[in-house]
């Protein structure tokens, strides 16, 4: 008798939820009996080797290092994808981005990718009684196909589980260069309406292409649209002059709003999803951080990010919330050095290795693209140390649901696995396997990594292509050794973290097993 796939997923989800909740009462509350607050800090483009607690020596991150010393630092944690929109979508929904067509790097006027029937970390915790807040970068789309930047902007974060959201639409290098609070642009003057286009120039504002003499930051490739605050962006924008951000003030603006959210909600359980723009381009640190690192402006914004994290941690301490707050720090994908602006980062690394021991970075299927910093701190509940458990950002949703005893609605978050024991340091075991995506697909299992270049992301596989929208695969690999590629590549990550030796010919049975496993995960519709 054929299996009803929907019924199977409902039963599978129900069984998983029951298992997840069993035996975890001791994790679900503090000695005071309160549900723990949760702070997720998702940085941007921070590589495995960008933090001193992960081995960096040319830049120092004392606040993040202190968090790592007091918490659990993971050495085998991964994002779903090597680019931001897919990885953020997967993390929030607990569903591999490649299962869904259209989940790729978005322009600033793209429609919302998350469907109304999908669970998110925010919606699950909101159902458990949490007040939920977003502060920072969004980049998962807004609206239903056409956005009126001068009216109500919806659906958006507030329609997928967030009670309060202070954010910008896409990335700092894309228009519109304005903040949004819930459904409206902040400080918008009705007499100066905003118009945005990603196809053609609109209005008569200067652009990086036509007026390079007006730039305070030179270009390397793309990013030659409308000039905002002396920096040209991807896309074209007119209007909204009173609402436009100042790049050097962005970190303080987002961090201040995050602190305000914590202060406002300190007496009830809350989720803060804090997604600073740092260290994404354009890199324009505040004056107190500019020029302070030998490895250039990219390291300056790493220092600025560390300051933001320190402000969040200091606020929790000041409000006596440490023992009642789980804090998770990670990044959306691997590092990139030259990403469209000629800010000198690629010439001033001075020996700094953003991806640490791994090959590749942002945009690439190699480990540098998806192996990330991942730190969990919960004072009095997480034993400090280091974990090599295989974990994915996909698992945050199911793990948090287990933490607060909240079932995940059946048929949603189909790839999120409860890894709470591993995240809290109660178990050394992590996932059995996970899938990674860039232009092509890969699968990790134990020490093995298989890259299958015949497999493309998407529910309906398509030819290899990636809209980098100003990013460059070639730039992300600049300066790294070049190795031959093959349709099927197998690497022993434990022995060869740099993925320099394709051992597929020596282990054909492992290649075939992992190839079949990847195919099964794709066709069965869940992990």
Short mmCIF file of C-alpha atoms in Angstrom, two decimals:
data_model
loop_
_atom_site.label_atom_id
_atom_site.label_comp_id
_atom_site.label_asym_id
_atom_site.label_seq_id
_atom_site.Cartn_x
_atom_site.Cartn_y
_atom_site.Cartn_z
CA UNK A 1 0.00 0.00 0.00
CA UNK A 2 1.51 3.39 -0.97
CA UNK A 3 2.60 5.60 1.93
CA UNK A 4 0.66 8.85 2.39
CA UNK A 5 3.61 11.26 2.59
CA UNK A 6 1.69 13.99 4.43
CA UNK A 7 0.40 11.51 7.01
CA UNK A 8 3.90 10.10 7.41
CA UNK A 9 5.36 13.57 8.03
CA UNK A 10 2.66 14.34 10.59
CA UNK A 11 3.32 11.12 12.48
CA UNK A 12 7.08 11.59 12.17
CA UNK A 13 6.88 15.14 13.54
CA UNK A 14 4.59 14.10 16.38
CA UNK A 15 6.91 11.24 17.34
CA UNK A 16 9.94 13.50 17.16
CA UNK A 17 8.25 16.09 19.36
CA UNK A 18 7.34 13.46 21.94
CA UNK A 19 10.91 12.14 22.00
CA UNK A 20 12.29 15.67 22.17
CA UNK A 21 10.22 16.58 25.19
CA UNK A 22 10.83 13.39 27.13
CA UNK A 23 13.41 13.57 29.88
CA UNK A 24 14.34 17.22 29.30
CA UNK A 25 12.48 18.85 32.17
CA UNK A 26 15.79 19.72 33.82
CA UNK A 27 16.78 21.73 30.73
CA UNK A 28 13.57 23.68 30.37
CA UNK A 29 13.70 26.10 33.27
CA UNK A 30 16.00 27.85 35.68
CA UNK A 31 16.01 27.31 39.45
CA UNK A 32 13.50 30.15 39.72
CA UNK A 33 11.09 28.19 37.56
CA UNK A 34 11.11 30.77 34.77
CA UNK A 35 11.43 29.84 31.15
CA UNK A 36 14.90 30.84 29.96
CA UNK A 37 15.30 33.91 27.80
CA UNK A 38 17.00 33.19 24.47
CA UNK A 39 19.37 35.47 22.58
CA UNK A 40 20.56 34.39 19.13
CA UNK A 41 23.37 36.52 17.68
CA UNK A 42 23.76 35.82 13.96
CA UNK A 43 26.76 37.69 12.59
CA UNK A 44 27.38 38.18 8.87
CA UNK A 45 30.27 36.68 6.84
CA UNK A 46 32.32 35.82 9.95
CA UNK A 47 34.57 32.88 9.20
CA UNK A 48 35.76 30.05 11.41
CA UNK A 49 39.17 31.70 11.75
CA UNK A 50 37.97 35.28 12.34
CA UNK A 51 37.72 35.10 16.14
CA UNK A 52 40.58 34.79 18.60
CA UNK A 53 38.75 32.03 20.49
CA UNK A 54 38.96 30.04 17.23
CA UNK A 55 42.64 30.71 16.73
CA UNK A 56 42.87 34.20 15.21
CA UNK A 57 46.01 36.05 16.30
CA UNK A 58 45.88 39.20 14.17
CA UNK A 59 42.57 40.44 15.59
CA UNK A 60 41.23 40.11 19.12
CA UNK A 61 37.63 39.51 20.18
CA UNK A 62 37.59 39.70 24.00
CA UNK A 63 33.81 39.77 24.47
CA UNK A 64 33.17 36.76 22.23
CA UNK A 65 36.18 35.00 23.75
CA UNK A 66 34.75 35.52 27.24
CA UNK A 67 31.44 34.08 26.05
CA UNK A 68 33.30 31.04 24.68
CA UNK A 69 35.26 30.60 27.92
CA UNK A 70 32.04 30.61 29.92
CA UNK A 71 30.16 28.42 27.44
CA UNK A 72 30.47 25.62 24.93
CA UNK A 73 32.47 26.24 21.75
CA UNK A 74 31.67 24.00 18.79
CA UNK A 75 34.30 23.02 16.24
CA UNK A 76 32.03 21.18 13.77
CA UNK A 77 29.01 23.47 13.37
CA UNK A 78 27.56 24.37 9.98
CA UNK A 79 25.16 26.62 8.14
CA UNK A 80 22.88 25.13 5.50
CA UNK A 81 24.40 27.20 2.71
CA UNK A 82 27.49 29.22 1.81
CA UNK A 83 25.41 32.35 1.15
CA UNK A 84 23.20 34.45 3.37
CA UNK A 85 19.58 34.24 2.19
CA UNK A 86 19.52 30.43 1.97
CA UNK A 87 21.31 29.95 5.30
CA UNK A 88 19.08 32.45 7.13
CA UNK A 89 15.95 30.92 5.63
CA UNK A 90 17.06 27.43 6.69
CA UNK A 91 18.03 28.50 10.18
CA UNK A 92 14.73 30.26 10.87
CA UNK A 93 12.48 27.59 9.34
CA UNK A 94 14.37 24.37 10.08
CA UNK A 95 14.02 23.43 6.40
CA UNK A 96 16.88 23.02 3.94
CA UNK A 97 16.77 26.04 1.63
CA UNK A 98 17.53 23.89 -1.43
CA UNK A 99 14.15 22.17 -1.01
CA UNK A 100 12.48 25.40 -2.05
CA UNK A 101 12.88 27.04 -5.45
CA UNK A 102 13.68 30.75 -5.36
CA UNK A 103 15.63 30.69 -2.10
CA UNK A 104 18.81 32.40 -3.28
CA UNK A 105 20.52 35.73 -2.68
CA UNK A 106 17.70 38.29 -2.92
CA UNK A 107 17.55 41.88 -4.13
CA UNK A 108 16.19 44.42 -1.68
CA UNK A 109 12.68 44.43 -3.16
CA UNK A 110 12.06 40.66 -3.29
CA UNK A 111 8.90 39.13 -1.82
CA UNK A 112 8.84 37.22 1.46
CA UNK A 113 10.17 33.67 1.06
CA UNK A 114 8.70 32.16 4.23
CA UNK A 115 5.18 30.85 3.71
CA UNK A 116 2.36 31.53 6.18
CA UNK A 117 2.08 27.81 7.02
CA UNK A 118 5.78 27.42 7.87
CA UNK A 119 7.06 27.38 11.43
CA UNK A 120 9.95 29.60 12.45
CA UNK A 121 12.05 29.82 15.58
CA UNK A 122 10.07 32.96 16.43
CA UNK A 123 6.61 31.47 15.86
CA UNK A 124 7.37 28.34 17.88
CA UNK A 125 8.69 30.34 20.84
CA UNK A 126 5.83 32.81 20.56
CA UNK A 127 3.42 29.89 20.89
CA UNK A 128 5.30 28.97 24.07
CA UNK A 129 4.58 32.39 25.56
CA UNK A 130 7.72 34.26 24.51
CA UNK A 131 7.91 37.88 23.42
CA UNK A 132 9.93 37.77 20.21
CA UNK A 133 12.13 40.47 18.70
CA UNK A 134 14.27 40.90 15.59
CA UNK A 135 16.98 43.55 15.43
CA UNK A 136 19.28 43.77 12.41
CA UNK A 137 19.54 42.35 8.92
CA UNK A 138 16.55 40.44 7.46
CA UNK A 139 17.20 39.49 3.79
CA UNK A 140 14.45 36.88 3.48
CA UNK A 141 12.12 39.11 1.48
CA UNK A 142 9.18 41.40 2.20
CA UNK A 143 5.70 41.83 0.84
CA UNK A 144 3.85 39.73 -1.67
CA UNK A 145 5.53 40.82 -4.87
CA UNK A 146 5.35 44.61 -4.95
CA UNK A 147 6.47 46.76 -2.03
CA UNK A 148 5.13 50.22 -1.25
CA UNK A 149 8.04 51.64 0.75
CA UNK A 150 5.88 54.64 1.70
CA UNK A 151 3.04 52.66 3.26
CA UNK A 152 2.62 49.42 5.17
CA UNK A 153 5.32 46.90 4.30
CA UNK A 154 3.86 43.45 4.86
CA UNK A 155 4.03 40.51 5.11
CA UNK A 156 7.41 40.50 6.81
CA UNK A 157 9.04 39.48 10.10
CA UNK A 158 5.92 40.30 12.14
CA UNK A 159 3.87 37.88 10.02
CA UNK A 160 6.24 34.95 10.67
CA UNK A 161 6.45 35.15 14.45
CA UNK A 162 8.17 38.36 15.57
CA UNK A 163 6.30 40.69 17.92
CA UNK A 164 8.71 43.53 17.28
CA UNK A 165 11.16 44.01 14.41
CA UNK A 166 13.72 46.76 13.76
CA UNK A 167 15.63 45.84 10.62
CA UNK A 168 16.67 46.62 7.09
CA UNK A 169 15.30 44.77 4.10
CA UNK A 170 18.31 43.04 2.57
CA UNK A 171 22.00 43.90 3.02
CA UNK A 172 23.92 47.09 3.71
CA UNK A 173 25.19 47.14 0.13
CA UNK A 174 21.68 47.05 -1.36
CA UNK A 175 18.97 49.69 -1.58
CA UNK A 176 16.76 50.82 0.03
CA UNK A 177 19.26 52.12 2.60
CA UNK A 178 16.70 52.70 5.35
CA UNK A 179 15.57 51.07 8.59
CA UNK A 180 12.12 49.55 9.00
CA UNK A 181 10.24 49.19 12.28
CA UNK A 182 7.60 46.49 12.04
CA UNK A 183 5.74 47.64 8.90
CA UNK A 184 7.01 51.14 8.16
CA UNK A 185 10.21 52.92 7.17
CA UNK A 186 11.71 54.78 10.13
CA UNK A 187 11.80 58.62 9.89
CA UNK A 188 10.21 58.70 6.44
CA UNK A 189 9.12 62.14 5.25
CA UNK A 190 5.84 61.71 3.29
CA UNK A 191 6.82 64.60 1.04
CA UNK A 192 9.97 62.68 -0.06
CA UNK A 193 8.65 59.25 -1.09
CA UNK A 194 10.96 56.30 -1.67
CA UNK A 195 11.19 54.55 -5.03
CA UNK A 196 13.41 51.53 -5.70
CA UNK A 197 14.44 49.68 -8.85
CA UNK A 198 16.83 46.82 -9.49
CA UNK A 199 16.39 46.93 -13.26
CA UNK A 200 16.95 50.51 -14.39
CA UNK A 201 18.24 53.77 -13.00
CA UNK A 202 15.50 55.95 -11.59
CA UNK A 203 15.66 59.65 -10.77
CA UNK A 204 18.78 61.78 -11.04
CA UNK A 205 20.72 60.76 -7.93
CA UNK A 206 24.46 60.15 -8.50
CA UNK A 207 25.69 56.59 -8.98
CA UNK A 208 29.01 54.89 -8.47
CA UNK A 209 29.22 54.12 -12.16
CA UNK A 210 28.58 57.68 -13.36
CA UNK A 211 30.04 59.69 -10.48
CA UNK A 212 32.96 57.75 -8.95
CA UNK A 213 34.59 60.98 -7.75
CA UNK A 214 31.82 61.28 -5.11
CA UNK A 215 32.64 57.94 -3.47
CA UNK A 216 34.32 57.62 -0.08
CA UNK A 217 34.81 53.89 -0.78
CA UNK A 218 36.15 52.66 -4.13
CA UNK A 219 34.61 49.78 -6.04
CA UNK A 220 36.20 46.54 -7.15
CA UNK A 221 33.22 45.05 -8.98
CA UNK A 222 29.51 45.83 -9.21
CA UNK A 223 27.97 47.91 -6.42
CA UNK A 224 27.83 50.86 -8.79
CA UNK A 225 24.22 51.95 -8.26
CA UNK A 226 22.85 54.87 -6.24
CA UNK A 227 25.31 56.56 -3.88
CA UNK A 228 24.03 56.65 -0.29
CA UNK A 229 26.23 58.17 2.43
CA UNK A 230 29.18 58.31 0.04
CA UNK A 231 28.94 54.60 -0.80
CA UNK A 232 27.33 53.26 -3.97
CA UNK A 233 24.99 50.29 -3.61
CA UNK A 234 23.47 47.50 -5.63
CA UNK A 235 20.28 48.86 -7.18
CA UNK A 236 18.77 52.32 -7.58
CA UNK A 237 16.86 54.48 -5.11
CA UNK A 238 15.31 57.94 -4.96
CA UNK A 239 13.72 59.75 -2.04
CA UNK A 240 13.69 58.96 1.65
CA UNK A 241 16.63 61.26 2.40
CA UNK A 242 15.61 61.84 6.03
CA UNK A 243 15.31 58.08 6.58
CA UNK A 244 18.66 57.01 5.14
CA UNK A 245 21.15 55.41 7.48
CA UNK A 246 24.71 56.48 8.24
CA UNK A 247 26.97 53.48 7.78
CA UNK A 248 29.37 54.39 10.60
CA UNK A 249 26.40 54.59 13.00
CA UNK A 250 24.75 51.30 12.00
CA UNK A 251 26.39 49.07 14.63
CA UNK A 252 25.45 51.48 17.43
CA UNK A 253 21.90 51.81 16.06
CA UNK A 254 21.24 48.09 15.93
CA UNK A 255 23.00 47.38 19.24
CA UNK A 256 21.09 50.16 20.97
CA UNK A 257 17.79 48.76 19.76
CA UNK A 258 18.76 45.27 20.91
CA UNK A 259 19.64 46.56 24.39
CA UNK A 260 16.34 48.45 24.51
CA UNK A 261 14.41 45.28 23.62
CA UNK A 262 16.08 43.36 26.46
CA UNK A 263 15.42 46.14 28.96
CA UNK A 264 11.79 46.44 27.92
CA UNK A 265 11.12 42.70 28.18
CA UNK A 266 13.37 41.74 31.10
CA UNK A 267 10.48 40.61 33.31
CA UNK A 268 9.03 38.04 30.89
CA UNK A 269 10.53 35.31 28.70
CA UNK A 270 11.88 36.72 25.45
CA UNK A 271 13.62 35.72 22.24
CA UNK A 272 16.01 38.27 20.78
CA UNK A 273 17.16 37.44 17.26
CA UNK A 274 20.04 39.91 16.86
CA UNK A 275 21.49 40.00 13.35
CA UNK A 276 24.12 42.76 13.05
CA UNK A 277 25.33 43.79 9.61
CA UNK A 278 28.96 43.31 10.63
CA UNK A 279 31.14 42.14 9.04
CA UNK A 280 29.35 42.32 5.66
CA UNK A 281 30.36 44.95 3.11
CA UNK A 282 30.44 47.90 2.91
CA UNK A 283 32.82 47.93 5.88
CA UNK A 284 32.52 51.36 7.45
CA UNK A 285 33.39 51.08 11.14
CA UNK A 286 32.68 53.81 13.67
CA UNK A 287 35.64 56.15 14.31
CA UNK A 288 36.58 54.42 17.57
CA UNK A 289 37.23 51.17 15.66
CA UNK A 290 38.61 52.48 12.35
CA UNK A 291 42.29 51.88 11.69
CA UNK A 292 42.89 49.97 14.91
CA UNK A 293 43.93 46.60 13.41
CA UNK A 294 46.99 45.71 11.37
CA UNK A 295 44.89 43.36 9.24
CA UNK A 296 42.81 46.23 7.89
CA UNK A 297 39.24 47.47 7.90
CA UNK A 298 37.78 43.96 7.82
CA UNK A 299 39.41 43.31 11.18
CA UNK A 300 38.23 46.72 12.40
CA UNK A 301 34.61 45.67 11.87
CA UNK A 302 35.33 42.36 13.61
CA UNK A 303 36.35 44.47 16.62
CA UNK A 304 33.14 46.47 16.21
CA UNK A 305 31.09 43.26 16.14
CA UNK A 306 32.82 42.13 19.32
CA UNK A 307 31.81 45.42 20.94
CA UNK A 308 28.18 44.81 19.98
CA UNK A 309 28.27 41.33 21.49
CA UNK A 310 29.85 42.76 24.62
CA UNK A 311 27.03 45.31 24.97
CA UNK A 312 24.44 42.53 24.80
CA UNK A 313 26.26 40.40 27.37
CA UNK A 314 26.84 43.40 29.66
CA UNK A 315 23.14 44.23 29.52
CA UNK A 316 22.18 40.72 30.56
CA UNK A 317 24.63 40.91 33.45
CA UNK A 318 23.46 44.36 34.53
CA UNK A 319 19.84 43.18 34.62
CA UNK A 320 20.78 39.97 36.49
CA UNK A 321 19.58 37.83 33.58
CA UNK A 322 22.71 35.73 33.02
CA UNK A 323 21.46 32.59 34.74
CA UNK A 324 18.11 32.88 33.01
CA UNK A 325 19.34 33.50 29.46
CA UNK A 326 20.74 31.13 26.85
CA UNK A 327 22.96 33.03 24.39
CA UNK A 328 23.99 31.55 21.04
CA UNK A 329 26.56 33.19 18.76
CA UNK A 330 27.16 32.10 15.16
CA UNK A 331 27.53 33.38 11.57
CA UNK A 332 25.37 33.02 8.47
CA UNK A 333 28.11 31.66 6.17
CA UNK A 334 31.84 31.58 5.68
CA UNK A 335 34.12 34.57 5.09
CA UNK A 336 34.79 36.68 2.03
CA UNK A 337 37.51 39.32 1.84
CA UNK A 338 37.02 41.32 -1.37
CA UNK A 339 33.27 41.42 -1.97
CA UNK A 340 32.68 44.30 -4.33
CA UNK A 341 34.41 47.23 -2.61
CA UNK A 342 38.11 47.99 -2.87
CA UNK A 343 38.60 48.62 0.85
CA UNK A 344 42.08 47.06 0.93
CA UNK A 345 41.02 44.04 3.00
CA UNK A 346 42.59 41.57 0.60
CA UNK A 347 45.93 43.40 0.75
CA UNK A 348 46.08 43.82 4.52
CA UNK A 349 45.31 40.39 5.92
CA UNK A 350 48.89 40.24 7.19
CA UNK A 351 48.68 36.48 7.72
CA UNK A 352 45.13 36.45 9.11
CA UNK A 353 43.22 33.38 7.87
CA UNK A 354 39.46 34.12 7.89
CA UNK A 355 38.44 30.49 7.25
CA UNK A 356 41.02 29.03 9.63
CA UNK A 357 42.26 25.63 8.42
CA UNK A 358 39.51 25.21 5.84
CA UNK A 359 39.46 25.70 2.09
CA UNK A 360 37.15 28.20 0.43
CA UNK A 361 34.70 30.63 1.98
CA UNK A 362 31.47 32.38 1.14
CA UNK A 363 29.92 31.17 -2.15
CA UNK A 364 31.90 27.88 -2.14
CA UNK A 365 30.93 24.27 -1.41
CA UNK A 366 34.18 23.73 0.49
CA UNK A 367 34.20 23.63 4.29
CA UNK A 368 35.22 27.26 4.60
CA UNK A 369 31.82 28.18 3.16
CA UNK A 370 29.70 26.53 5.85
CA UNK A 371 31.88 25.64 8.86
CA UNK A 372 31.27 28.43 11.34
CA UNK A 373 31.81 29.75 14.84
CA UNK A 374 29.06 28.40 17.09
CA UNK A 375 29.08 29.21 20.82
CA UNK A 376 26.38 28.46 23.41
CA UNK A 377 26.48 30.11 26.84
CA UNK A 378 23.94 29.62 29.61
CA UNK A 379 25.43 30.38 32.98
CA UNK A 380 24.94 27.52 35.42
CA UNK A 381 23.43 25.23 32.79
CA UNK A 382 26.04 24.75 30.07
CA UNK A 383 29.35 23.33 31.27
CA UNK A 384 32.19 25.31 29.68
CA UNK A 385 34.26 23.40 27.16
CA UNK A 386 34.70 22.42 23.51
CA UNK A 387 32.46 20.11 21.49
CA UNK A 388 33.22 18.40 18.18
CA UNK A 389 29.60 17.23 17.76
CA UNK A 390 28.30 17.67 14.21
CA UNK A 391 25.53 20.30 14.46
CA UNK A 392 23.65 22.42 11.97
CA UNK A 393 21.90 25.76 12.35
CA UNK A 394 18.84 23.92 11.05
CA UNK A 395 18.65 22.22 14.45
CA UNK A 396 18.17 25.40 16.46
CA UNK A 397 14.40 25.38 15.92
CA UNK A 398 13.78 21.82 17.12
CA UNK A 399 16.28 22.20 19.96
CA UNK A 400 14.69 25.39 21.28
CA UNK A 401 11.26 23.82 20.96
CA UNK A 402 12.46 20.95 23.15
CA UNK A 403 14.01 23.42 25.59
CA UNK A 404 10.67 25.14 26.24
CA UNK A 405 8.47 22.01 25.85
CA UNK A 406 6.72 23.39 22.77
CA UNK A 407 5.77 20.87 20.04
CA UNK A 408 6.67 21.85 16.48
CA UNK A 409 3.59 21.86 14.23
CA UNK A 410 3.38 18.70 12.15
CA UNK A 411 4.72 18.90 8.61
CA UNK A 412 7.01 21.87 9.32
CA UNK A 413 10.72 22.25 10.13
CA UNK A 414 11.23 18.93 8.36
CA UNK A 415 15.03 19.04 8.55
CA UNK A 416 15.45 20.33 12.10
CA UNK A 417 16.64 17.70 14.58
CA UNK A 418 16.60 18.09 18.35
CA UNK A 419 20.26 18.57 19.27
CA UNK A 420 19.57 20.12 22.66
CA UNK A 421 21.67 17.59 24.63
CA UNK A 422 24.66 18.37 22.39
CA UNK A 423 24.05 22.13 22.47
CA UNK A 424 23.93 22.12 26.27
CA UNK A 425 26.98 19.88 26.56
CA UNK A 426 24.96 16.98 27.99
CA UNK A 427 25.96 14.68 25.12
CA UNK A 428 28.98 14.46 22.81
CA UNK A 429 26.80 13.14 19.99
CA UNK A 430 25.56 15.32 17.20
CA UNK A 431 23.96 14.71 13.85
CA UNK A 432 24.70 11.60 11.81
CA UNK A 433 24.94 13.67 8.63
CA UNK A 434 24.05 16.98 7.04
CA UNK A 435 23.75 18.44 3.55
CA UNK A 436 25.55 21.58 2.38
CA UNK A 437 24.88 23.80 -0.62
CA UNK A 438 26.59 26.43 -2.72
CA UNK A 439 26.43 26.23 -6.53
CA UNK A 440 26.44 22.45 -6.08
CA UNK A 441 25.62 20.00 -3.27
CA UNK A 442 27.70 18.25 -0.64
CA UNK A 443 27.05 15.93 2.28
CA UNK A 444 28.97 15.48 5.54
CA UNK A 445 28.96 12.28 7.59
CA UNK A 446 31.51 11.76 10.34
CA UNK A 447 34.91 12.60 8.94
CA UNK A 448 33.75 12.25 5.33
CA UNK A 449 32.64 14.95 2.91
CA UNK A 450 31.22 14.13 -0.53
CA UNK A 451 30.77 16.85 -3.14
CA UNK A 452 28.42 15.89 -5.95
CA UNK A 453 28.81 18.43 -8.73
CA UNK A 454 25.92 16.91 -10.68
CA UNK A 455 23.49 18.02 -7.95
CA UNK A 456 22.16 21.58 -7.93
CA UNK A 457 20.20 23.35 -5.18
CA UNK A 458 16.46 23.76 -5.58
CA UNK A 459 13.33 21.66 -5.38
CA UNK A 460 13.61 21.37 -9.16
CA UNK A 461 17.36 21.04 -9.85
CA UNK A 462 18.62 23.54 -12.38
CA UNK A 463 21.90 24.21 -14.20
CA UNK A 464 24.75 25.47 -12.04
CA UNK A 465 24.32 29.20 -11.58
CA UNK A 466 24.29 31.63 -8.72
CA UNK A 467 23.18 35.24 -8.72
CA UNK A 468 26.01 36.72 -6.73
CA UNK A 469 24.58 40.23 -7.14
CA UNK A 470 27.92 41.87 -6.58
CA UNK A 471 29.70 38.93 -4.91
CA UNK A 472 32.30 36.87 -6.70
CA UNK A 473 33.20 33.22 -6.38
CA UNK A 474 36.55 33.97 -7.96
CA UNK A 475 37.29 36.70 -5.43
CA UNK A 476 36.39 34.42 -2.53
CA UNK A 477 39.00 31.91 -3.73
CA UNK A 478 41.67 34.48 -4.56
CA UNK A 479 45.01 33.60 -3.06
CA UNK A 480 44.04 30.01 -2.27
CA UNK A 481 45.65 26.96 -3.89
CA UNK A 482 43.86 25.60 -6.95
CA UNK A 483 43.09 21.90 -7.13
CA UNK A 484 41.46 19.84 -9.88
CA UNK A 485 37.75 19.17 -9.44
CA UNK A 486 35.77 16.12 -10.44
CA UNK A 487 32.05 15.24 -10.68
CA UNK A 488 32.35 13.35 -7.37
CA UNK A 489 34.87 14.42 -4.76
CA UNK A 490 35.46 12.69 -1.44
CA UNK A 491 37.51 14.24 1.35
CA UNK A 492 38.61 13.02 4.76
CA UNK A 493 38.04 16.25 6.69
CA UNK A 494 39.71 14.94 9.85
CA UNK A 495 42.98 14.25 8.03
CA UNK A 496 42.62 16.89 5.31
CA UNK A 497 40.59 19.92 6.49
CA UNK A 498 41.89 21.90 3.52
CA UNK A 499 40.20 19.46 1.10
CA UNK A 500 43.35 19.08 -0.97
CA UNK A 501 43.19 15.31 -1.66
CA UNK A 502 40.22 13.84 -3.47
CA UNK A 503 40.17 10.23 -2.26
CA UNK A 504 37.06 9.15 -4.18
CA UNK A 505 39.02 6.59 -6.19
CA UNK A 506 40.31 4.91 -3.02
CA UNK A 507 36.91 4.61 -1.35
CA UNK A 508 34.28 3.92 -4.04
CA UNK A 509 31.93 2.22 -1.57
CA UNK A 510 31.84 5.34 0.65
CA UNK A 511 31.28 7.53 -2.40
CA UNK A 512 28.32 5.41 -3.49
CA UNK A 513 26.82 5.26 0.00
CA UNK A 514 27.01 9.02 0.49
CA UNK A 515 25.78 9.70 -3.02
CA UNK A 516 22.72 7.56 -2.36
CA UNK A 517 22.21 9.18 1.04
CA UNK A 518 22.24 12.65 -0.50
CA UNK A 519 19.74 11.52 -3.12
CA UNK A 520 17.49 10.01 -0.42
CA UNK A 521 17.48 13.18 1.68
CA UNK A 522 16.50 15.15 -1.40
CA UNK A 523 13.68 12.83 -2.49
CA UNK A 524 12.16 11.85 0.85
CA UNK A 525 11.32 15.43 1.82
CA UNK A 526 12.79 15.43 5.32
CA UNK A 527 16.00 14.64 7.18
#
